[in-house]
């Protein structure tokens, strides 16, 4: 069964450094998402992406964040200058249909980011 | 803004017994979907069940079923014949547009 994959599974970085989190969505999916889960808290929406542009973003997704689909398979989240509070689990998700309300989103296994 | 509330931070159930996890939500939308996701210790988010708000019939997936009360904005998850592998955090989520809005989760422990 196709699945969303994410690399790396764990990343440790120094405050102020740039990190790039990578995701490979399910191949025929069209909508891509990033979510964040700070330890012990709920999962929060960051951004959705369709047709090579941001479709919606939350207030968390400020100027230090960016997303890109550099080729036909990868979907990346870049954090330009990491802060301690960026430490979290970052989930990528994808869904097959174009902006369908309630279309199931399939999640990757997550990248655990630790900022020191 | 839509909100999702899970009032039970922790629940436990004896193996083979039935447990119900509660979820309420607040929305002014008429067309939306509700989900339950399971997050085991590996922290992967796994879809358990999905419910369309316009359908009166409650969704069922094997041992998992929901009790959807649209007027009360309630969406509880029933797990029958609980198994050790059901131990996880369970998140209720609402979707009326592209993004999912999650509750704070319920940690389910299975007692052997």
JSON list of C-alpha atoms in Angstrom, two decimals:
[
{"chain": "A", "resi": 1, "resn": "UNK", "atom": "CA", "xyz": [0.00, 0.00, 0.00]},
{"chain": "A", "resi": 2, "resn": "UNK", "atom": "CA", "xyz": [1.41, 3.42, -0.93]},
{"chain": "A", "resi": 3, "resn": "UNK", "atom": "CA", "xyz": [2.47, 5.59, 1.97]},
{"chain": "A", "resi": 4, "resn": "UNK", "atom": "CA", "xyz": [3.87, 9.00, 2.75]},
{"chain": "A", "resi": 5, "resn": "UNK", "atom": "CA", "xyz": [7.54, 8.94, 3.69]},
{"chain": "A", "resi": 6, "resn": "UNK", "atom": "CA", "xyz": [9.58, 11.53, 5.56]},
{"chain": "A", "resi": 7, "resn": "UNK", "atom": "CA", "xyz": [13.28, 12.09, 6.08]},
{"chain": "A", "resi": 8, "resn": "UNK", "atom": "CA", "xyz": [15.08, 12.39, 8.35]},
{"chain": "A", "resi": 9, "resn": "UNK", "atom": "CA", "xyz": [13.25, 10.64, 11.16]},
{"chain": "A", "resi": 10, "resn": "UNK", "atom": "CA", "xyz": [15.20, 12.68, 13.71]},
{"chain": "A", "resi": 11, "resn": "UNK", "atom": "CA", "xyz": [17.08, 15.95, 13.37]},
{"chain": "A", "resi": 12, "resn": "UNK", "atom": "CA", "xyz": [19.08, 17.82, 15.97]},
{"chain": "A", "resi": 13, "resn": "UNK", "atom": "CA", "xyz": [20.18, 21.35, 15.14]},
{"chain": "A", "resi": 14, "resn": "UNK", "atom": "CA", "xyz": [21.60, 24.42, 16.80]},
{"chain": "A", "resi": 15, "resn": "UNK", "atom": "CA", "xyz": [19.42, 27.49, 17.32]},
{"chain": "A", "resi": 16, "resn": "UNK", "atom": "CA", "xyz": [19.70, 29.84, 14.36]},
{"chain": "A", "resi": 17, "resn": "UNK", "atom": "CA", "xyz": [20.54, 27.10, 11.86]},
{"chain": "A", "resi": 18, "resn": "UNK", "atom": "CA", "xyz": [18.45, 26.30, 8.81]},
{"chain": "A", "resi": 19, "resn": "UNK", "atom": "CA", "xyz": [16.78, 22.91, 8.50]},
{"chain": "A", "resi": 20, "resn": "UNK", "atom": "CA", "xyz": [15.00, 21.26, 5.61]},
{"chain": "A", "resi": 21, "resn": "UNK", "atom": "CA", "xyz": [12.50, 18.53, 6.30]},
{"chain": "A", "resi": 22, "resn": "UNK", "atom": "CA", "xyz": [11.67, 16.27, 3.39]},
{"chain": "A", "resi": 23, "resn": "UNK", "atom": "CA", "xyz": [8.54, 14.40, 2.45]},
{"chain": "A", "resi": 24, "resn": "UNK", "atom": "CA", "xyz": [7.56, 12.15, -0.42]},
{"chain": "A", "resi": 25, "resn": "UNK", "atom": "CA", "xyz": [3.76, 12.22, -0.72]},
{"chain": "A", "resi": 26, "resn": "UNK", "atom": "CA", "xyz": [1.74, 9.39, -2.21]},
{"chain": "A", "resi": 27, "resn": "UNK", "atom": "CA", "xyz": [2.39, 9.53, -5.94]},
{"chain": "A", "resi": 28, "resn": "UNK", "atom": "CA", "xyz": [-1.06, 10.36, -7.33]},
{"chain": "A", "resi": 29, "resn": "UNK", "atom": "CA", "xyz": [-1.96, 12.82, -4.58]},
{"chain": "A", "resi": 30, "resn": "UNK", "atom": "CA", "xyz": [-2.43, 16.48, -5.36]},
{"chain": "A", "resi": 31, "resn": "UNK", "atom": "CA", "xyz": [-2.72, 18.26, -2.01]},
{"chain": "A", "resi": 32, "resn": "UNK", "atom": "CA", "xyz": [0.13, 18.39, 0.47]},
{"chain": "A", "resi": 33, "resn": "UNK", "atom": "CA", "xyz": [0.26, 19.55, 4.05]},
{"chain": "A", "resi": 34, "resn": "UNK", "atom": "CA", "xyz": [2.59, 20.17, 6.94]},
{"chain": "A", "resi": 35, "resn": "UNK", "atom": "CA", "xyz": [1.47, 19.86, 10.56]},
{"chain": "A", "resi": 36, "resn": "UNK", "atom": "CA", "xyz": [3.39, 20.32, 13.79]},
{"chain": "A", "resi": 37, "resn": "UNK", "atom": "CA", "xyz": [3.03, 18.64, 17.17]},
{"chain": "A", "resi": 38, "resn": "UNK", "atom": "CA", "xyz": [4.92, 20.09, 20.11]},
{"chain": "A", "resi": 39, "resn": "UNK", "atom": "CA", "xyz": [5.57, 17.38, 22.69]},
{"chain": "A", "resi": 40, "resn": "UNK", "atom": "CA", "xyz": [2.47, 16.71, 24.77]},
{"chain": "A", "resi": 41, "resn": "UNK", "atom": "CA", "xyz": [0.29, 19.04, 22.72]},
{"chain": "A", "resi": 42, "resn": "UNK", "atom": "CA", "xyz": [-2.17, 18.64, 19.90]},
{"chain": "A", "resi": 43, "resn": "UNK", "atom": "CA", "xyz": [-1.36, 18.49, 16.23]},
{"chain": "A", "resi": 44, "resn": "UNK", "atom": "CA", "xyz": [-1.48, 21.92, 14.58]},
{"chain": "A", "resi": 45, "resn": "UNK", "atom": "CA", "xyz": [-1.89, 22.82, 10.93]},
{"chain": "A", "resi": 46, "resn": "UNK", "atom": "CA", "xyz": [0.96, 24.76, 9.36]},
{"chain": "A", "resi": 47, "resn": "UNK", "atom": "CA", "xyz": [0.36, 24.96, 5.62]},
{"chain": "A", "resi": 48, "resn": "UNK", "atom": "CA", "xyz": [-1.36, 23.36, 2.64]},
{"chain": "A", "resi": 49, "resn": "UNK", "atom": "CA", "xyz": [0.07, 23.31, -0.87]},
{"chain": "A", "resi": 50, "resn": "UNK", "atom": "CA", "xyz": [-1.53, 22.70, -4.24]},
{"chain": "A", "resi": 51, "resn": "UNK", "atom": "CA", "xyz": [-0.44, 23.27, -7.81]},
{"chain": "A", "resi": 52, "resn": "UNK", "atom": "CA", "xyz": [2.96, 24.55, -6.73]},
{"chain": "A", "resi": 53, "resn": "UNK", "atom": "CA", "xyz": [1.69, 27.24, -4.43]},
{"chain": "A", "resi": 54, "resn": "UNK", "atom": "CA", "xyz": [0.54, 27.70, -0.89]},
{"chain": "A", "resi": 55, "resn": "UNK", "atom": "CA", "xyz": [-3.19, 27.21, -0.61]},
{"chain": "A", "resi": 56, "resn": "UNK", "atom": "CA", "xyz": [-3.64, 28.08, 3.05]},
{"chain": "A", "resi": 57, "resn": "UNK", "atom": "CA", "xyz": [-1.35, 28.77, 5.98]},
{"chain": "A", "resi": 58, "resn": "UNK", "atom": "CA", "xyz": [-1.77, 29.24, 9.71]},
{"chain": "A", "resi": 59, "resn": "UNK", "atom": "CA", "xyz": [-0.51, 32.06, 11.89]},
{"chain": "A", "resi": 60, "resn": "UNK", "atom": "CA", "xyz": [2.31, 29.74, 12.99]},
{"chain": "A", "resi": 61, "resn": "UNK", "atom": "CA", "xyz": [3.65, 29.67, 9.43]},
{"chain": "A", "resi": 62, "resn": "UNK", "atom": "CA", "xyz": [5.53, 32.95, 9.53]},
{"chain": "A", "resi": 63, "resn": "UNK", "atom": "CA", "xyz": [8.37, 34.26, 7.36]},
{"chain": "A", "resi": 64, "resn": "UNK", "atom": "CA", "xyz": [10.90, 31.80, 8.76]},
{"chain": "A", "resi": 65, "resn": "UNK", "atom": "CA", "xyz": [8.99, 28.93, 7.16]},
{"chain": "A", "resi": 66, "resn": "UNK", "atom": "CA", "xyz": [8.78, 28.06, 3.50]},
{"chain": "A", "resi": 67, "resn": "UNK", "atom": "CA", "xyz": [7.60, 25.10, 1.46]},
{"chain": "A", "resi": 68, "resn": "UNK", "atom": "CA", "xyz": [8.64, 23.87, -1.92]},
{"chain": "A", "resi": 69, "resn": "UNK", "atom": "CA", "xyz": [8.06, 21.05, -4.34]},
{"chain": "A", "resi": 70, "resn": "UNK", "atom": "CA", "xyz": [11.45, 21.04, -6.04]},
{"chain": "A", "resi": 71, "resn": "UNK", "atom": "CA", "xyz": [10.72, 18.09, -8.30]},
{"chain": "A", "resi": 72, "resn": "UNK", "atom": "CA", "xyz": [7.87, 15.73, -9.09]},
{"chain": "A", "resi": 73, "resn": "UNK", "atom": "CA", "xyz": [8.12, 13.75, -5.89]},
{"chain": "A", "resi": 74, "resn": "UNK", "atom": "CA", "xyz": [9.59, 15.69, -2.96]},
{"chain": "A", "resi": 75, "resn": "UNK", "atom": "CA", "xyz": [7.78, 18.23, -0.79]},
{"chain": "A", "resi": 76, "resn": "UNK", "atom": "CA", "xyz": [9.96, 20.16, 1.62]},
{"chain": "A", "resi": 77, "resn": "UNK", "atom": "CA", "xyz": [9.54, 22.37, 4.66]},
{"chain": "A", "resi": 78, "resn": "UNK", "atom": "CA", "xyz": [12.36, 24.80, 5.34]},
{"chain": "A", "resi": 79, "resn": "UNK", "atom": "CA", "xyz": [12.86, 26.58, 8.63]},
{"chain": "A", "resi": 80, "resn": "UNK", "atom": "CA", "xyz": [15.31, 29.40, 7.97]},
{"chain": "A", "resi": 81, "resn": "UNK", "atom": "CA", "xyz": [16.57, 30.27, 11.43]},
{"chain": "A", "resi": 82, "resn": "UNK", "atom": "CA", "xyz": [15.43, 27.75, 13.99]},
{"chain": "A", "resi": 83, "resn": "UNK", "atom": "CA", "xyz": [14.30, 28.73, 17.46]},
{"chain": "A", "resi": 84, "resn": "UNK", "atom": "CA", "xyz": [14.06, 26.62, 20.59]},
{"chain": "A", "resi": 85, "resn": "UNK", "atom": "CA", "xyz": [10.27, 26.65, 20.29]},
{"chain": "A", "resi": 86, "resn": "UNK", "atom": "CA", "xyz": [10.47, 25.03, 16.86]},
{"chain": "A", "resi": 87, "resn": "UNK", "atom": "CA", "xyz": [11.32, 21.75, 18.59]},
{"chain": "A", "resi": 88, "resn": "UNK", "atom": "CA", "xyz": [8.45, 19.47, 17.67]},
{"chain": "A", "resi": 89, "resn": "UNK", "atom": "CA", "xyz": [7.33, 16.55, 15.57]},
{"chain": "A", "resi": 90, "resn": "UNK", "atom": "CA", "xyz": [6.63, 17.66, 12.02]},
{"chain": "A", "resi": 91, "resn": "UNK", "atom": "CA", "xyz": [4.16, 15.63, 9.99]},
{"chain": "A", "resi": 92, "resn": "UNK", "atom": "CA", "xyz": [3.69, 15.71, 6.26]},
{"chain": "A", "resi": 93, "resn": "UNK", "atom": "CA", "xyz": [0.35, 14.62, 4.84]},
{"chain": "A", "resi": 94, "resn": "UNK", "atom": "CA", "xyz": [-1.16, 14.26, 1.39]},
{"chain": "A", "resi": 95, "resn": "UNK", "atom": "CA", "xyz": [-4.62, 13.81, -0.04]},
{"chain": "A", "resi": 96, "resn": "UNK", "atom": "CA", "xyz": [-5.72, 12.73, -3.50]},
{"chain": "A", "resi": 97, "resn": "UNK", "atom": "CA", "xyz": [-8.41, 15.12, -4.60]},
{"chain": "A", "resi": 98, "resn": "UNK", "atom": "CA", "xyz": [-8.51, 18.78, -5.42]},
{"chain": "A", "resi": 99, "resn": "UNK", "atom": "CA", "xyz": [-9.64, 20.67, -2.36]},
{"chain": "A", "resi": 100, "resn": "UNK", "atom": "CA", "xyz": [-12.34, 18.20, -1.57]},
{"chain": "A", "resi": 101, "resn": "UNK", "atom": "CA", "xyz": [-13.87, 19.00, 1.79]},
{"chain": "A", "resi": 102, "resn": "UNK", "atom": "CA", "xyz": [-13.02, 16.27, 4.24]},
{"chain": "A", "resi": 103, "resn": "UNK", "atom": "CA", "xyz": [-10.86, 14.28, 1.87]},
{"chain": "A", "resi": 104, "resn": "UNK", "atom": "CA", "xyz": [-8.79, 11.88, 3.91]},
{"chain": "A", "resi": 105, "resn": "UNK", "atom": "CA", "xyz": [-5.28, 13.03, 4.61]},
{"chain": "A", "resi": 106, "resn": "UNK", "atom": "CA", "xyz": [-2.60, 10.37, 4.84]},
{"chain": "A", "resi": 107, "resn": "UNK", "atom": "CA", "xyz": [0.18, 11.14, 7.25]},
{"chain": "A", "resi": 108, "resn": "UNK", "atom": "CA", "xyz": [3.86, 10.32, 7.12]},
{"chain": "A", "resi": 109, "resn": "UNK", "atom": "CA", "xyz": [5.74, 8.96, 10.13]},
{"chain": "A", "resi": 110, "resn": "UNK", "atom": "CA", "xyz": [6.99, 12.41, 11.14]},
{"chain": "A", "resi": 111, "resn": "UNK", "atom": "CA", "xyz": [10.35, 14.08, 11.67]},
{"chain": "A", "resi": 112, "resn": "UNK", "atom": "CA", "xyz": [11.31, 14.77, 15.25]},
{"chain": "A", "resi": 113, "resn": "UNK", "atom": "CA", "xyz": [13.16, 18.10, 15.32]},
{"chain": "A", "resi": 114, "resn": "UNK", "atom": "CA", "xyz": [15.16, 19.14, 18.35]},
{"chain": "A", "resi": 115, "resn": "UNK", "atom": "CA", "xyz": [16.61, 22.64, 18.48]},
{"chain": "A", "resi": 116, "resn": "UNK", "atom": "CA", "xyz": [19.39, 23.17, 21.03]},
{"chain": "B", "resi": 1, "resn": "UNK", "atom": "CA", "xyz": [-13.20, 29.38, 14.51]},
{"chain": "B", "resi": 2, "resn": "UNK", "atom": "CA", "xyz": [-13.75, 25.67, 14.71]},
{"chain": "B", "resi": 3, "resn": "UNK", "atom": "CA", "xyz": [-12.76, 23.94, 17.91]},
{"chain": "B", "resi": 4, "resn": "UNK", "atom": "CA", "xyz": [-12.52, 20.28, 18.84]},
{"chain": "B", "resi": 5, "resn": "UNK", "atom": "CA", "xyz": [-12.69, 19.21, 22.48]},
{"chain": "B", "resi": 6, "resn": "UNK", "atom": "CA", "xyz": [-11.66, 15.90, 23.96]},
{"chain": "B", "resi": 7, "resn": "UNK", "atom": "CA", "xyz": [-12.53, 16.03, 27.63]},
{"chain": "B", "resi": 8, "resn": "UNK", "atom": "CA", "xyz": [-10.86, 12.76, 28.62]},
{"chain": "B", "resi": 9, "resn": "UNK", "atom": "CA", "xyz": [-7.08, 13.14, 28.73]},
{"chain": "B", "resi": 10, "resn": "UNK", "atom": "CA", "xyz": [-6.69, 9.49, 29.73]},
{"chain": "B", "resi": 11, "resn": "UNK", "atom": "CA", "xyz": [-8.81, 6.37, 29.59]},
{"chain": "B", "resi": 12, "resn": "UNK", "atom": "CA", "xyz": [-8.14, 2.75, 30.41]},
{"chain": "B", "resi": 13, "resn": "UNK", "atom": "CA", "xyz": [-9.96, -0.43, 29.54]},
{"chain": "B", "resi": 14, "resn": "UNK", "atom": "CA", "xyz": [-9.57, -4.10, 30.26]},
{"chain": "B", "resi": 15, "resn": "UNK", "atom": "CA", "xyz": [-8.47, -6.20, 27.31]},
{"chain": "B", "resi": 16, "resn": "UNK", "atom": "CA", "xyz": [-11.49, -7.57, 25.36]},
{"chain": "B", "resi": 17, "resn": "UNK", "atom": "CA", "xyz": [-13.81, -4.97, 26.88]},
{"chain": "B", "resi": 18, "resn": "UNK", "atom": "CA", "xyz": [-15.45, -1.99, 25.17]},
{"chain": "B", "resi": 19, "resn": "UNK", "atom": "CA", "xyz": [-14.43, 1.63, 25.63]},
{"chain": "B", "resi": 20, "resn": "UNK", "atom": "CA", "xyz": [-15.88, 4.89, 24.34]},
{"chain": "B", "resi": 21, "resn": "UNK", "atom": "CA", "xyz": [-13.81, 8.02, 23.73]},
{"chain": "B", "resi": 22, "resn": "UNK", "atom": "CA", "xyz": [-15.63, 11.34, 23.69]},
{"chain": "B", "resi": 23, "resn": "UNK", "atom": "CA", "xyz": [-15.28, 14.25, 21.29]},
{"chain": "B", "resi": 24, "resn": "UNK", "atom": "CA", "xyz": [-17.30, 17.42, 20.84]},
{"chain": "B", "resi": 25, "resn": "UNK", "atom": "CA", "xyz": [-16.78, 20.15, 18.30]},
{"chain": "B", "resi": 26, "resn": "UNK", "atom": "CA", "xyz": [-18.04, 23.59, 17.53]},
{"chain": "B", "resi": 27, "resn": "UNK", "atom": "CA", "xyz": [-18.74, 24.80, 14.01]},
{"chain": "B", "resi": 28, "resn": "UNK", "atom": "CA", "xyz": [-21.19, 26.88, 12.06]},
{"chain": "B", "resi": 29, "resn": "UNK", "atom": "CA", "xyz": [-20.50, 24.92, 8.88]},
{"chain": "B", "resi": 30, "resn": "UNK", "atom": "CA", "xyz": [-23.10, 22.51, 7.57]},
{"chain": "B", "resi": 31, "resn": "UNK", "atom": "CA", "xyz": [-20.79, 20.47, 5.34]},
{"chain": "B", "resi": 32, "resn": "UNK", "atom": "CA", "xyz": [-17.85, 18.91, 7.10]},
{"chain": "B", "resi": 33, "resn": "UNK", "atom": "CA", "xyz": [-16.14, 15.66, 7.98]},
{"chain": "B", "resi": 34, "resn": "UNK", "atom": "CA", "xyz": [-14.96, 14.16, 11.23]},
{"chain": "B", "resi": 35, "resn": "UNK", "atom": "CA", "xyz": [-12.09, 11.79, 11.83]},
{"chain": "B", "resi": 36, "resn": "UNK", "atom": "CA", "xyz": [-10.47, 9.72, 14.51]},
{"chain": "B", "resi": 37, "resn": "UNK", "atom": "CA", "xyz": [-6.72, 9.25, 14.22]},
{"chain": "B", "resi": 38, "resn": "UNK", "atom": "CA", "xyz": [-4.62, 6.91, 16.31]},
{"chain": "B", "resi": 39, "resn": "UNK", "atom": "CA", "xyz": [-1.06, 7.78, 17.36]},
{"chain": "B", "resi": 40, "resn": "UNK", "atom": "CA", "xyz": [0.84, 4.83, 18.83]},
{"chain": "B", "resi": 41, "resn": "UNK", "atom": "CA", "xyz": [4.17, 5.28, 20.65]},
{"chain": "B", "resi": 42, "resn": "UNK", "atom": "CA", "xyz": [5.90, 5.45, 17.26]},
{"chain": "B", "resi": 43, "resn": "UNK", "atom": "CA", "xyz": [4.00, 8.78, 16.90]},
{"chain": "B", "resi": 44, "resn": "UNK", "atom": "CA", "xyz": [2.77, 8.01, 13.40]},
{"chain": "B", "resi": 45, "resn": "UNK", "atom": "CA", "xyz": [-0.76, 9.32, 12.75]},
{"chain": "B", "resi": 46, "resn": "UNK", "atom": "CA", "xyz": [-3.00, 6.50, 11.55]},
{"chain": "B", "resi": 47, "resn": "UNK", "atom": "CA", "xyz": [-6.54, 7.06, 10.30]},
{"chain": "B", "resi": 48, "resn": "UNK", "atom": "CA", "xyz": [-9.05, 4.99, 12.28]},
{"chain": "B", "resi": 49, "resn": "UNK", "atom": "CA", "xyz": [-12.40, 6.12, 10.95]},
{"chain": "B", "resi": 50, "resn": "UNK", "atom": "CA", "xyz": [-14.08, 8.89, 8.94]},
{"chain": "B", "resi": 51, "resn": "UNK", "atom": "CA", "xyz": [-17.62, 10.29, 9.08]},
{"chain": "B", "resi": 52, "resn": "UNK", "atom": "CA", "xyz": [-19.40, 12.58, 6.63]},
{"chain": "B", "resi": 53, "resn": "UNK", "atom": "CA", "xyz": [-21.61, 15.06, 8.45]},
{"chain": "B", "resi": 54, "resn": "UNK", "atom": "CA", "xyz": [-24.41, 14.76, 5.90]},
{"chain": "B", "resi": 55, "resn": "UNK", "atom": "CA", "xyz": [-24.72, 11.02, 6.52]},
{"chain": "B", "resi": 56, "resn": "UNK", "atom": "CA", "xyz": [-26.96, 9.98, 9.38]},
{"chain": "B", "resi": 57, "resn": "UNK", "atom": "CA", "xyz": [-25.57, 6.48, 9.44]},
{"chain": "B", "resi": 58, "resn": "UNK", "atom": "CA", "xyz": [-22.70, 6.04, 11.85]},
{"chain": "B", "resi": 59, "resn": "UNK", "atom": "CA", "xyz": [-19.41, 4.91, 10.32]},
{"chain": "B", "resi": 60, "resn": "UNK", "atom": "CA", "xyz": [-18.01, 1.51, 11.26]},
{"chain": "B", "resi": 61, "resn": "UNK", "atom": "CA", "xyz": [-14.61, -0.08, 10.65]},
{"chain": "B", "resi": 62, "resn": "UNK", "atom": "CA", "xyz": [-14.32, -3.56, 12.11]},
{"chain": "B", "resi": 63, "resn": "UNK", "atom": "CA", "xyz": [-14.08, -3.12, 15.91]},
{"chain": "B", "resi": 64, "resn": "UNK", "atom": "CA", "xyz": [-14.27, 0.67, 15.66]},
{"chain": "B", "resi": 65, "resn": "UNK", "atom": "CA", "xyz": [-17.53, 2.56, 15.38]},
{"chain": "B", "resi": 66, "resn": "UNK", "atom": "CA", "xyz": [-18.71, 6.08, 15.99]},
{"chain": "B", "resi": 67, "resn": "UNK", "atom": "CA", "xyz": [-21.75, 7.65, 17.57]},
{"chain": "B", "resi": 68, "resn": "UNK", "atom": "CA", "xyz": [-22.31, 10.82, 15.58]},
{"chain": "B", "resi": 69, "resn": "UNK", "atom": "CA", "xyz": [-24.86, 13.23, 17.02]},
{"chain": "B", "resi": 70, "resn": "UNK", "atom": "CA", "xyz": [-24.91, 16.20, 14.67]},
{"chain": "B", "resi": 71, "resn": "UNK", "atom": "CA", "xyz": [-27.33, 18.35, 16.64]},
{"chain": "B", "resi": 72, "resn": "UNK", "atom": "CA", "xyz": [-25.30, 17.88, 19.79]},
{"chain": "B", "resi": 73, "resn": "UNK", "atom": "CA", "xyz": [-22.02, 18.25, 17.84]},
{"chain": "B", "resi": 74, "resn": "UNK", "atom": "CA", "xyz": [-20.76, 15.07, 19.39]},
{"chain": "B", "resi": 75, "resn": "UNK", "atom": "CA", "xyz": [-18.59, 12.41, 17.76]},
{"chain": "B", "resi": 76, "resn": "UNK", "atom": "CA", "xyz": [-17.56, 9.57, 20.07]},
{"chain": "B", "resi": 77, "resn": "UNK", "atom": "CA", "xyz": [-15.45, 6.55, 19.17]},
{"chain": "B", "resi": 78, "resn": "UNK", "atom": "CA", "xyz": [-16.34, 3.09, 20.44]},
{"chain": "B", "resi": 79, "resn": "UNK", "atom": "CA", "xyz": [-13.69, 0.40, 20.45]},
{"chain": "B", "resi": 80, "resn": "UNK", "atom": "CA", "xyz": [-15.07, -3.10, 20.93]},
{"chain": "B", "resi": 81, "resn": "UNK", "atom": "CA", "xyz": [-13.07, -6.14, 22.03]},
{"chain": "B", "resi": 82, "resn": "UNK", "atom": "CA", "xyz": [-10.10, -3.95, 22.98]},
{"chain": "B", "resi": 83, "resn": "UNK", "atom": "CA", "xyz": [-6.70, -5.34, 22.12]},
{"chain": "B", "resi": 84, "resn": "UNK", "atom": "CA", "xyz": [-3.24, -4.54, 23.45]},
{"chain": "B", "resi": 85, "resn": "UNK", "atom": "CA", "xyz": [-2.38, -3.01, 20.07]},
{"chain": "B", "resi": 86, "resn": "UNK", "atom": "CA", "xyz": [-5.12, -0.42, 20.55]},
{"chain": "B", "resi": 87, "resn": "UNK", "atom": "CA", "xyz": [-3.03, 1.34, 23.19]},
{"chain": "B", "resi": 88, "resn": "UNK", "atom": "CA", "xyz": [-2.29, 4.79, 21.78]},
{"chain": "B", "resi": 89, "resn": "UNK", "atom": "CA", "xyz": [-3.23, 8.46, 21.78]},
{"chain": "B", "resi": 90, "resn": "UNK", "atom": "CA", "xyz": [-6.48, 8.99, 19.95]},
{"chain": "B", "resi": 91, "resn": "UNK", "atom": "CA", "xyz": [-7.16, 12.32, 18.27]},
{"chain": "B", "resi": 92, "resn": "UNK", "atom": "CA", "xyz": [-10.52, 13.54, 17.07]},
{"chain": "B", "resi": 93, "resn": "UNK", "atom": "CA", "xyz": [-10.32, 15.90, 14.09]},
{"chain": "B", "resi": 94, "resn": "UNK", "atom": "CA", "xyz": [-12.68, 18.13, 12.12]},
{"chain": "B", "resi": 95, "resn": "UNK", "atom": "CA", "xyz": [-12.38, 19.17, 8.48]},
{"chain": "B", "resi": 96, "resn": "UNK", "atom": "CA", "xyz": [-14.63, 21.71, 6.77]},
{"chain": "B", "resi": 97, "resn": "UNK", "atom": "CA", "xyz": [-12.02, 22.94, 4.38]},
{"chain": "B", "resi": 98, "resn": "UNK", "atom": "CA", "xyz": [-8.52, 21.86, 3.51]},
{"chain": "B", "resi": 99, "resn": "UNK", "atom": "CA", "xyz": [-7.02, 21.62, 6.95]},
{"chain": "B", "resi": 100, "resn": "UNK", "atom": "CA", "xyz": [-7.67, 19.33, 9.87]},
{"chain": "B", "resi": 101, "resn": "UNK", "atom": "CA", "xyz": [-8.42, 20.81, 13.28]},
{"chain": "B", "resi": 102, "resn": "UNK", "atom": "CA", "xyz": [-7.43, 18.40, 16.04]},
{"chain": "B", "resi": 103, "resn": "UNK", "atom": "CA", "xyz": [-8.49, 17.91, 19.62]},
{"chain": "B", "resi": 104, "resn": "UNK", "atom": "CA", "xyz": [-5.98, 17.52, 22.42]},
{"chain": "B", "resi": 105, "resn": "UNK", "atom": "CA", "xyz": [-6.17, 13.74, 22.40]},
{"chain": "B", "resi": 106, "resn": "UNK", "atom": "CA", "xyz": [-7.07, 10.91, 24.75]},
{"chain": "B", "resi": 107, "resn": "UNK", "atom": "CA", "xyz": [-4.42, 8.48, 25.89]},
{"chain": "B", "resi": 108, "resn": "UNK", "atom": "CA", "xyz": [-5.89, 4.97, 25.91]},
{"chain": "B", "resi": 109, "resn": "UNK", "atom": "CA", "xyz": [-4.30, 2.28, 28.07]},
{"chain": "B", "resi": 110, "resn": "UNK", "atom": "CA", "xyz": [-5.23, -1.38, 27.66]},
{"chain": "B", "resi": 111, "resn": "UNK", "atom": "CA", "xyz": [-5.05, -3.45, 30.83]},
{"chain": "B", "resi": 112, "resn": "UNK", "atom": "CA", "xyz": [-4.11, -7.08, 30.16]}
]
